Amino acid sequence: MYRKLIFFSLIVIIAFSFFSYFGFSDGNETPNISEESQMCIECHENYTPGIVEDWRNSRHSKITLNQAFGVDEISRRISIKELNGKNGDIIVACYECHSLNPDSHKDNFEHFGYKINSIVSPVDCSTCHIQEYDEYKDSKKAHALDILRKNKTYSTLVDATLQQPIYSHGKLTNHPASENKKNETCYHCHGTEVEVKGLKTIETEVGDIEVPNLTNYPNQGVGRINPDGSKGSCTSCHPRHSFSIEVARKPETCAQCHLEPDVPAYNVYIESKHGNIYKTKGKNWDYNSVPWKLGVDFTTPTCATCHNSLLVDSQDRVIQQRTHDFGTKLWKRIFGLVYSHNQPINGRTYEIMLENGTQIPTSLDRKEVATNFLISDDEAKARESEMKNLCKNCHSSQWADGYFEKFDKTVKEADDMVEETTKIMFDYWKKNKGADNPFDDYIEKMWVKQWLYYANSVRYASAMSGPDYAAFKNGWYEMNSNLLYIHKLMLNQK
Amino acid sequence: MYRKLIFFSLIVIIAFSFFSYFGFSDGNETPNISEESQMCIECHENYTPGIVEDWRNSRHSKITLNQAFGVDEISRRISIKELNGKNGDIIVACYECHSLNPDSHKDNFEHFGYKINSIVSPVDCSTCHIQEYDEYKDSKKAHALDILRKNKTYSTLVDATLQQPIYSHGKLTNHPASENKKNETCYHCHGTEVEVKGLKTIETEVGDIEVPNLTNYPNQGVGRINPDGSKGSCTSCHPRHSFSIEVARKPETCAQCHLEPDVPAYNVYIESKHGNIYKTKGKNWDYNSVPWKLGVDFTTPTCATCHNSLLVDSQDRVIQQRTHDFGTKLWKRIFGLVYSHNQPINGRTYEIMLENGTQIPTSLDRKEVATNFLISDDEAKARESEMKNLCKNCHSSQWADGYFEKFDKTVKEADDMVEETTKIMFDYWKKNKGADNPFDDYIEKMWVKQWLYYANSVRYASAMSGPDYAAFKNGWYEMNSNLLYIHKLMLNQK
Amino acid sequence: MYRKLIFFSLIVIIAFSFFSYFGFSDGNETPNISEESQMCIECHENYTPGIVEDWRNSRHSKITLNQAFGVDEISRRISIKELNGKNGDIIVACYECHSLNPDSHKDNFEHFGYKINSIVSPVDCSTCHIQEYDEYKDSKKAHALDILRKNKTYSTLVDATLQQPIYSHGKLTNHPASENKKNETCYHCHGTEVEVKGLKTIETEVGDIEVPNLTNYPNQGVGRINPDGSKGSCTSCHPRHSFSIEVARKPETCAQCHLEPDVPAYNVYIESKHGNIYKTKGKNWDYNSVPWKLGVDFTTPTCATCHNSLLVDSQDRVIQQRTHDFGTKLWKRIFGLVYSHNQPINGRTYEIMLENGTQIPTSLDRKEVATNFLISDDEAKARESEMKNLCKNCHSSQWADGYFEKFDKTVKEADDMVEETTKIMFDYWKKNKGADNPFDDYIEKMWVKQWLYYANSVRYASAMSGPDYAAFKNGWYEMNSNLLYIHKLMLNQK
């Protein structure tokens, strides 16, 4: 009898542990897998075991499409409304994703009798996640590569940052940056254009095989241009074959690109009270729950909480809808620019230009703003108000109002400080016959720091409450010192 | 029978999980709540659900005052000795804290039939936590705002750091820093003075309501001056409505203010072996246990371990008493100052002055030290010895002795290096007719970095064993380079 | 009956929790301890309780040598093949380690009737862990102190970085760095030479006792020279008395020394997708499992994964053998040097010299490389290929090939940029009559940053995919700005 008791207790405990570990409990332990995917796994289990295991840990490997549909709508992770002829009885494995839309995939190739795409693109993911794709496809993230390439101002900045100077006879002459340098730096986050240059032969343990010859690869930037022409890379935030929602909801994911000195979002967050609570109590939160329940699943926001997740309160009332076009929740653009301004009306920011054709939203003397390309003040106000209401789920109205008031003042003060610095530059440019390339002289590089690092830091510090980024760490202390330094450099200029 | 077995196993498991999660197990699942607080919750559950849930996760929501008293004295978290007429049968909820001492609270207001304070102050918390309040109230933390405002040296530094220059006709003229800038930077950690300017009307989902109009709010700095005249903000370290001891004991909390470049305490800690062990093994420790048991609840110190927690060893012998006046355990002041010196005798460091009235503890030429305001060498020795004894719980005497010897040498070497730099500044000030404001020229800003960043880093690196902060990261490499730079700037001065 | 059921469920649950917590389940709850160690503990439990508890949490305290041998060879943690006369029935406690090889231990001393060594050295650890010792003993880590001391180039850099200048009559004169400064900075990681200067008396709670007088102690650098003449300190990565494999496998351990600005390995890792996944999902991994199972115990690499751990795939096939000579898996040396080059043939890098006797591997004009001391291109190719194969467990061949191609290009581009900067320095050194000490002028300190910080960052950023370290954070932006600055400084030189 005792043995039986212990035996059953153990069974229950093991089951309990198992279900807790995998985060759901449908009891389906031998999932239906397509014949094609079964073939993939049989080989790749030997040659890329890490990929296979990663997928095994994913939700894709554990439930069929029909089971995914069986979930309550608010908790459902697929956004298509019907099967559209797909087989709902199989799980989502290798072939289900890597064989989609072969005609548009220039990276489709013959692989041991199957037609396979090297790269799974957002369009392929949209087969089940259509809403996410639709939101993402015209966002700033989707256009992140063109935002740099098609904008003369930014492409000049990229070039000046990455130029390879040669020193000879006391003089420096600049040579243009290589494509490799761009891929390793700016395009790493913004995305590369992956093209197919025919096939190439690679040696493998099973002999030589032919694969598409991909250029500018690997890359997983948010604005990657894929061989099927689509833009984006879902793996940026839902990495590799685990397709995790937990990863995307944790700030360390955003931190890969949004970090100091140019975009100190993560750094400020971690220094803030929100970050403090995340760091000290976040280990016990549930990052996989859909919808995400405020005060229950988590007790302080991560980036995803305010910027894109579907949120409910403890009584299951929806507080915020999910979006994958993050920009639509923002009203003011506070980074990457000389001066802050209203958000652009869409993600194609390379379209923004002043009357004289300069591709910047605010003229350097602040006399002109390209308002046609930006949301109206009313729209900005409405978005700000919506964000403030979100804050009020955990903060009093008084707190939230005071907070947003500080933010407005600080953004203005940072802009003003940049303007004074830019006035010095006007004098420098006058002396030096114009600013053909405003980013390549030493003094110009110091000026870029003034807005790209320091003013950004001060604005972010205010937005998310990280005081050192407003003070000593790339904040006002640096802005003031740098202003004096630039002034000195300008005066010493012959 | 099987079903019964499984059923009971499950019950036990669920109970087990539940009690583990909440960290204690008094079995009281329907706690007594006051009628007033019940009313608060009924509304605020709808309007600020995050606050209500945060409180629900707190210990306050789970045990009554009588239960709190029922705990062994050494494990007790309240420090009053008797109920003093309070109702011991209710838990501590909204009204229990937000209605206290209405006469002294200028922020008290009529709110749907109740008299409510916007801000709960340390005096209010002292209703149950009297010892903590008594220790804190004259500490450096409590006086953190006045330490800046009432000290001419520091207020000049604040102004020079935050000034808003205007550029015109080749010249920069300074305009004073706004109150907003101070609130966003220095006062963010040091605290603001929150005053009440009458009432204001705010729009809410339930219509317009009147609330006190608070200035310089929100803020949760350690030296905040509250509408009841008290100083401090317990929420700085025990944030919001969860009142967590776990949060306060984790270094990320201290890190919000004690971080590089000016106070790199957290950064050095994380780079040290202590930080290394905390980062790799700390996830399994018990941060809620009172008293805190060395080697059992945790195996390497966090900030709180050595600076304020009640500690016992595995045999329950007290190793260290708790204190909320952190300065009393320190002997040497190593940051925020040009030169290190003995700790001040109390938290009102703005009282420290040299014979000529200058509000600094050591004259810039190091010929005078304001010893009257500082603890004696004997007291310093005694405190150092007490700290060393704490180290010896985990380190041999040899180790600890060697460690403290290194620290003394390094602090001296850093001070000496700052002195040589300051000698250059004397020559600069001679040339430039005095140092009216010693913080506003470019060269002066570089000199400030020498002590406020680099010497601080070197001293901290020694105190807690983070070698890169003594070497390349704001350490000797920067000190040496900066000294040469300052020398160059002085020579080039016309 | 119900009571019985609950009772047994509880027993099982408690046992389950207990075994999970301690990570193994041999059921041996009263381990055999030697009489000598029992004596140590009886006293030290009172005087250094933290040490005793740390050991209690260790594997050493829980299994006997015989039990350690009883484990399957692939999972075994000791590497000796037989007992060699040791008592296999006792656990490894204080005396088992602190009494070894007394004749070679100059720090051996009489301690309450026992002959004890203060410091347990790698030779002592080799009693059971012989393979690890053999691999480590001629590695770069083991020679880390001599790498600085016995290399004129590096010892000059150390001195120039730590010199203590004196300012007088407008001039700076340098005074050499103290031994203390070296111990607090470079030698902290590289290791100190711990010597015994007779005995000294220390006061303790049990009266005065005599202990060896150790110099340059405490220190736990990887190249520490111990009182028995051996090199290294196992506690660097397996800290103190818990001897943890988990700690050594987590990147925060490597981060203590391999961090920005000079060796930004950890910083780049954390910013990479690998680091991102570690940070977001790593809390659930098993860091104690031997061998370490890819995709099961962990799903993305930490430092230890690729650089030294014994790895198997989910089908238990060995993917990588363990090594404690980390350098043998590397082909290119990318940090700490002016230009990258093939790895040295052994850990004694102070032996590397150019034909003229200069102790650097590449002449500053890149015309000569000390190839005799470096591995051949073929060997480099073979090692690179082995590392690439490791990547292919989780990445396609295409991905891995593209990745390594980028790395090669970037390393070359960084080297080229350093070369252009060095050409400016040649002109500076010509003007200033030679570079006796190439590290002590201000301009020279800026040049050092160019390769020691910025080029290192760019190379690491490429090696491990942390784009900001190639761009704005100590990357190309700084390299380009610094080049212009150095050019300016050279031109302004009188």
XYZ file of C-alpha atoms in Angstrom, chain C residues 22-489:
468
model
C 20.877 19.780 -4.081
C 20.933 18.560 -7.617
C 21.688 14.894 -6.985
C 20.180 12.061 -5.040
C 22.590 9.476 -3.726
C 20.706 9.220 -0.479
C 23.906 9.518 1.570
C 22.892 11.933 4.267
C 25.620 11.322 6.849
C 28.775 11.381 4.787
C 32.052 10.088 6.135
C 34.345 12.890 7.102
C 37.959 12.546 8.174
C 38.745 13.133 11.826
C 41.051 16.038 10.958
C 38.427 17.820 8.867
C 35.873 17.238 11.608
C 38.181 19.136 13.941
C 38.560 22.003 11.446
C 34.828 22.353 11.132
C 34.136 22.306 14.839
C 36.190 25.443 15.282
C 35.640 27.150 11.952
C 31.907 26.754 12.127
C 32.180 29.374 14.847
C 34.885 31.561 13.375
C 34.330 31.416 9.623
C 30.799 30.055 9.314
C 30.464 31.368 5.756
C 33.330 29.183 4.578
C 31.893 26.081 6.230
C 28.438 26.670 4.763
C 29.860 27.329 1.325
C 31.621 23.991 1.443
C 28.457 22.299 2.739
C 26.693 23.475 -0.397
C 29.450 21.998 -2.545
C 29.632 18.612 -4.180
C 32.846 17.971 -2.231
C 30.857 17.743 0.993
C 28.362 15.307 -0.367
C 30.119 12.415 -2.011
C 33.125 10.303 -1.229
C 35.975 9.675 -3.611
C 34.626 6.184 -4.222
C 31.253 7.597 -5.148
C 32.974 10.040 -7.466
C 34.642 7.082 -9.193
C 31.327 5.266 -9.378
C 30.001 7.733 -11.937
C 30.133 6.860 -15.675
C 33.402 8.043 -17.133
C 31.830 10.661 -19.370
C 30.020 12.188 -16.413
C 32.889 11.887 -13.963
C 34.327 15.076 -12.519
C 37.615 13.724 -11.269
C 40.236 12.858 -13.848
C 42.636 10.617 -11.935
C 42.348 7.005 -12.966
C 42.901 5.359 -9.587
C 42.910 6.136 -5.885
C 46.725 6.044 -5.565
C 46.466 5.037 -1.931
C 43.951 7.697 -0.982
C 41.101 6.799 1.339
C 38.113 6.474 -0.979
C 35.544 6.319 1.778
C 35.710 9.890 2.924
C 34.336 13.065 1.474
C 36.631 15.906 0.464
C 36.687 18.377 3.311
C 39.067 21.003 4.774
C 42.031 18.866 5.688
C 41.917 16.789 2.500
C 42.942 19.910 0.517
C 44.700 22.209 2.987
C 47.270 19.613 4.089
C 48.591 18.454 0.713
C 52.242 18.607 -0.367
C 53.450 20.370 2.787
C 57.105 20.261 1.719
C 56.665 22.443 -1.314
C 54.238 24.804 0.463
C 56.169 27.721 1.972
C 52.841 28.781 3.460
C 52.547 25.602 5.520
C 52.219 26.356 9.215
C 51.429 24.769 12.536
C 47.782 25.406 13.390
C 46.421 23.923 16.621
C 48.418 20.741 16.182
C 47.937 20.367 12.419
C 50.227 21.314 9.530
C 48.084 23.484 7.269
C 48.658 25.331 3.983
C 47.060 28.765 3.770
C 46.576 28.517 0.042
C 45.358 25.501 -1.894
C 47.173 25.536 -5.242
C 46.411 23.997 -8.640
C 48.974 21.296 -7.828
C 46.909 20.375 -4.785
C 43.727 20.275 -6.871
C 45.536 18.020 -9.349
C 45.476 15.302 -6.701
C 42.049 14.472 -8.105
C 41.786 16.747 -11.156
C 45.034 15.892 -12.919
C 43.902 16.393 -16.502
C 42.571 19.858 -15.827
C 45.853 20.768 -14.148
C 47.945 19.378 -16.990
C 45.994 21.339 -19.572
C 46.079 24.546 -17.576
C 49.684 24.613 -16.460
C 51.271 25.895 -19.667
C 48.300 27.917 -20.889
C 48.257 31.689 -21.351
C 46.129 31.943 -18.237
C 48.738 30.143 -16.114
C 51.450 32.514 -17.371
C 49.268 35.609 -17.117
C 51.495 37.367 -14.578
C 54.737 36.725 -16.427
C 53.045 37.744 -19.667
C 53.036 41.246 -18.194
C 56.164 41.212 -16.040
C 58.580 39.448 -18.365
C 57.485 41.316 -21.483
C 59.200 44.720 -21.718
C 56.437 46.086 -23.951
C 53.645 45.208 -21.566
C 55.523 46.099 -18.396
C 56.182 49.538 -19.914
C 52.487 49.885 -20.670
C 51.612 48.877 -17.105
C 54.066 51.431 -15.711
C 52.900 54.227 -17.996
C 49.283 53.543 -17.112
C 49.899 53.558 -13.376
C 52.618 56.167 -12.979
C 52.068 58.763 -10.243
C 52.988 62.202 -11.662
C 54.050 65.138 -9.493
C 53.262 68.699 -10.584
C 55.671 71.445 -9.732
C 56.555 74.790 -11.312
C 54.353 74.150 -14.292
C 55.866 70.764 -15.055
C 54.855 67.173 -14.539
C 57.425 64.574 -13.546
C 56.566 60.924 -13.353
C 57.109 58.679 -10.375
C 56.876 54.936 -10.803
C 53.744 52.981 -9.960
C 53.591 51.268 -6.580
C 53.287 47.510 -6.277
C 49.921 48.170 -4.635
C 48.650 49.923 -7.751
C 49.651 46.989 -9.922
C 47.962 44.555 -7.564
C 44.757 46.582 -7.611
C 44.628 46.799 -11.404
C 46.479 44.594 -13.917
C 47.630 41.934 -11.476
C 44.155 41.635 -9.988
C 43.168 39.562 -13.022
C 46.617 38.459 -14.160
C 47.614 37.290 -10.678
C 50.173 38.383 -8.087
C 53.226 36.575 -6.802
C 52.314 35.451 -3.315
C 55.423 34.984 -1.193
C 55.876 34.055 2.439
C 57.815 36.474 4.626
C 58.090 34.404 7.804
C 55.285 34.271 10.315
C 53.170 37.015 11.778
C 50.929 37.176 14.800
C 47.306 38.037 14.307
C 44.685 38.733 16.947
C 41.664 36.497 16.801
C 38.707 35.787 19.018
C 40.580 32.799 20.436
C 43.711 34.769 21.215
C 46.855 35.517 19.245
C 47.835 32.959 16.634
C 50.743 32.751 14.225
C 50.178 32.509 10.503
C 52.424 32.813 7.455
C 52.969 36.411 6.410
C 51.783 36.414 2.790
C 52.733 39.188 0.379
C 50.508 40.494 -2.421
C 47.529 38.788 -0.900
C 44.584 38.413 -1.220
C 44.521 37.736 -4.940
C 42.737 35.210 -7.115
C 44.086 36.073 -10.552
C 44.361 33.337 -13.160
C 48.162 33.521 -13.212
C 48.781 33.853 -9.485
C 52.151 32.424 -8.445
C 51.525 30.416 -5.311
C 53.778 29.762 -2.303
C 54.410 26.264 -3.662
C 55.711 27.722 -6.938
C 52.704 26.632 -8.980
C 50.804 29.005 -11.235
C 47.104 29.714 -11.299
C 44.167 29.874 -8.977
C 41.286 27.492 -9.633
C 39.087 29.737 -7.505
C 39.199 32.381 -10.264
C 36.419 30.514 -12.045
C 35.279 27.930 -9.473
C 35.098 30.359 -6.617
C 35.846 29.691 -3.006
C 34.549 26.662 -1.176
C 31.617 25.752 -3.398
C 33.901 24.702 -6.305
C 30.978 25.195 -8.632
C 30.827 24.101 -12.250
C 27.674 26.189 -12.649
C 29.528 29.374 -11.792
C 32.325 28.581 -14.243
C 29.875 27.940 -17.037
C 28.042 31.221 -16.672
C 29.363 34.194 -18.614
C 29.347 36.492 -15.584
C 32.393 34.611 -14.338
C 34.439 35.252 -17.469
C 33.104 38.805 -17.335
C 35.117 39.606 -14.248
C 38.184 40.051 -16.444
C 36.943 39.895 -20.017
C 34.993 43.108 -20.158
C 35.028 46.493 -21.779
C 36.792 48.687 -22.640
C 39.899 46.581 -23.218
C 38.438 43.061 -23.562
C 34.717 43.508 -24.260
C 33.988 39.797 -24.640
C 31.173 39.711 -22.095
C 29.675 43.000 -23.227
C 29.510 41.914 -26.845
C 28.143 38.497 -25.862
C 25.355 40.011 -23.797
C 24.408 42.298 -26.664
C 24.356 39.383 -29.121
C 21.493 37.022 -29.886
C 23.312 34.340 -27.881
C 23.432 36.655 -24.887
C 19.863 37.701 -25.461
C 18.654 34.099 -25.291
C 20.876 33.363 -22.288
C 19.443 36.359 -20.471
C 15.838 35.562 -21.296
C 15.732 31.764 -21.129
C 18.920 30.780 -19.317
C 17.330 30.738 -15.901
C 15.797 27.346 -16.679
C 18.935 25.638 -17.966
C 20.964 22.983 -16.206
C 24.482 24.293 -15.675
C 25.634 21.381 -13.548
C 25.133 18.510 -15.917
C 28.248 16.628 -17.102
C 28.481 16.128 -20.026
C 26.608 19.225 -21.096
C 23.796 18.396 -23.489
C 23.158 20.768 -26.385
C 19.539 21.781 -26.884
C 18.502 19.983 -23.718
C 20.588 21.367 -20.839
C 20.932 24.678 -22.641
C 19.749 26.154 -25.932
C 22.346 28.797 -26.664
C 26.046 28.901 -25.849
C 27.701 30.653 -22.932
C 31.470 31.322 -23.071
C 32.259 27.909 -21.596
C 30.147 26.119 -24.191
C 32.373 26.941 -27.135
C 35.645 27.511 -25.320
C 36.045 24.590 -22.970
C 33.122 22.352 -21.989
C 32.540 18.692 -22.779
C 29.459 18.735 -24.994
C 27.129 16.033 -26.280
C 24.087 16.244 -28.494
C 20.637 14.976 -27.598
C 21.672 11.510 -28.775
C 24.702 11.545 -26.440
C 27.301 11.845 -29.189
C 30.318 13.882 -28.127
C 30.429 17.196 -29.988
C 33.398 18.699 -28.190
C 35.991 17.525 -25.688
C 36.644 19.468 -22.502
C 39.830 21.527 -22.218
C 41.313 23.814 -19.589
C 43.799 25.303 -22.049
C 41.342 27.685 -23.646
C 43.842 29.060 -26.140
C 44.140 25.778 -28.000
C 40.688 26.206 -29.477
C 41.479 29.665 -30.843
C 43.250 30.484 -34.082
C 43.556 34.239 -34.076
C 44.600 36.582 -31.283
C 42.270 39.560 -31.435
C 42.801 41.485 -28.222
C 45.539 43.126 -26.200
C 47.676 43.695 -29.286
C 48.300 46.423 -31.797
C 47.567 44.048 -34.696
C 45.840 40.666 -34.725
C 47.893 37.582 -35.583
C 47.885 33.795 -35.313
C 47.741 32.372 -31.782
C 51.049 31.759 -29.998
C 52.292 28.172 -29.926
C 52.191 28.102 -26.120
C 51.182 30.203 -23.153
C 54.597 31.821 -22.641
C 53.874 34.809 -24.855
C 56.681 36.793 -23.230
C 59.033 34.664 -25.327
C 57.639 36.117 -28.553
C 60.000 38.661 -30.059
C 60.967 40.289 -33.322
C 64.440 39.914 -34.765
C 65.629 43.087 -33.068
C 64.521 41.725 -29.691
C 61.376 43.832 -29.319
C 58.818 41.808 -27.412
C 55.867 42.192 -29.754
C 54.548 39.730 -32.338
C 54.060 42.268 -35.171
C 56.321 45.227 -35.844
C 54.492 48.559 -35.693
C 54.937 49.035 -39.446
C 53.571 45.496 -40.004
C 56.625 44.504 -42.025
C 57.704 41.740 -39.654
C 55.730 39.080 -37.807
C 57.343 36.802 -35.240
C 55.980 33.714 -36.986
C 58.364 31.336 -35.213
C 56.423 31.821 -32.025
C 52.998 31.527 -33.596
C 50.966 28.637 -34.915
C 51.109 28.057 -38.654
C 48.390 29.160 -41.028
C 47.476 25.508 -41.512
C 47.027 24.952 -37.826
C 45.029 28.189 -37.626
C 42.832 26.999 -40.485
C 42.272 23.655 -38.770
C 41.248 25.276 -35.506
C 38.954 27.725 -37.257
C 37.335 24.831 -39.071
C 36.791 22.949 -35.828
C 35.101 25.986 -34.276
C 32.967 26.438 -37.359
C 31.820 22.845 -37.103
C 30.724 23.540 -33.568
C 28.598 26.446 -34.820
C 27.005 24.122 -37.344
C 25.297 22.178 -34.608
C 22.854 25.065 -34.436
C 23.454 26.987 -37.665
C 23.376 26.068 -41.333
C 26.680 25.775 -43.198
C 25.688 28.838 -45.149
C 25.201 30.820 -41.975
C 28.477 29.701 -40.430
C 30.490 30.266 -43.607
C 29.096 33.760 -44.049
C 29.772 34.504 -40.423
C 33.440 33.562 -40.493
C 33.947 35.432 -43.752
C 32.649 38.625 -42.154
C 34.938 38.105 -39.199
C 38.038 37.816 -41.389
C 37.169 40.971 -43.287
C 36.468 42.942 -40.152
C 39.658 41.894 -38.394
C 41.591 43.039 -41.451
C 39.765 46.371 -41.610
C 40.388 47.032 -37.928
C 44.076 46.203 -38.305
C 44.320 48.509 -41.307
C 42.759 51.379 -39.405
C 45.206 50.900 -36.545
C 48.030 50.936 -39.076
C 46.981 54.305 -40.466
C 46.867 55.682 -36.942
C 50.282 54.260 -36.199
C 51.669 55.962 -39.305
C 50.695 59.293 -37.744
C 52.539 58.215 -34.624
C 55.666 57.526 -36.630
C 55.594 61.160 -37.703
C 55.019 62.188 -34.112
C 57.884 60.036 -32.881
C 60.145 61.438 -35.620
C 59.413 64.989 -34.441
C 59.904 63.982 -30.830
C 63.128 62.018 -31.162
C 61.921 58.461 -30.889
C 59.421 56.539 -28.870
C 61.510 55.514 -25.863
C 58.355 54.985 -23.941
C 55.564 54.756 -26.515
C 52.816 54.874 -23.894
C 53.340 57.926 -21.695
C 52.581 61.054 -23.733
C 49.009 62.216 -24.036
C 48.894 61.524 -27.770
C 50.345 58.062 -27.134
C 47.622 57.317 -24.633
C 45.077 58.167 -27.322
C 46.899 55.846 -29.739
C 46.766 53.026 -27.191
C 43.002 53.485 -27.006
C 42.824 53.065 -30.761
C 44.011 49.454 -30.606
C 43.514 48.410 -26.984
C 39.902 49.599 -26.804
C 38.468 50.409 -30.211
C 40.056 47.867 -32.543
C 39.498 45.187 -29.881
C 35.848 46.180 -29.668
C 35.345 46.039 -33.399
C 36.968 42.604 -33.629
C 34.980 41.223 -30.694
C 31.786 42.742 -32.059
C 32.361 40.744 -35.208
C 33.410 37.566 -33.428
C 30.258 37.406 -31.355
C 27.744 39.671 -33.071
C 27.385 42.743 -30.904
C 26.938 45.505 -33.478
C 27.049 48.510 -31.187
C 30.601 47.644 -30.199
C 31.466 47.874 -33.879
C 29.535 51.112 -34.296
C 28.991 53.704 -31.600
C 30.195 52.041 -28.430
C 33.996 52.017 -28.727
C 33.638 50.965 -32.356
C 34.195 52.654 -35.723
C 32.694 55.934 -34.598
C 35.336 56.251 -31.888
C 38.099 54.914 -34.152
C 37.341 57.505 -36.773
C 36.984 60.367 -34.294
C 40.127 59.327 -32.466
C 42.113 59.114 -35.672
C 41.132 62.686 -36.520
C 41.943 63.749 -32.967
C 45.381 62.130 -33.017
C 46.063 63.765 -36.362
C 45.105 67.129 -34.874
C 47.297 66.569 -31.809
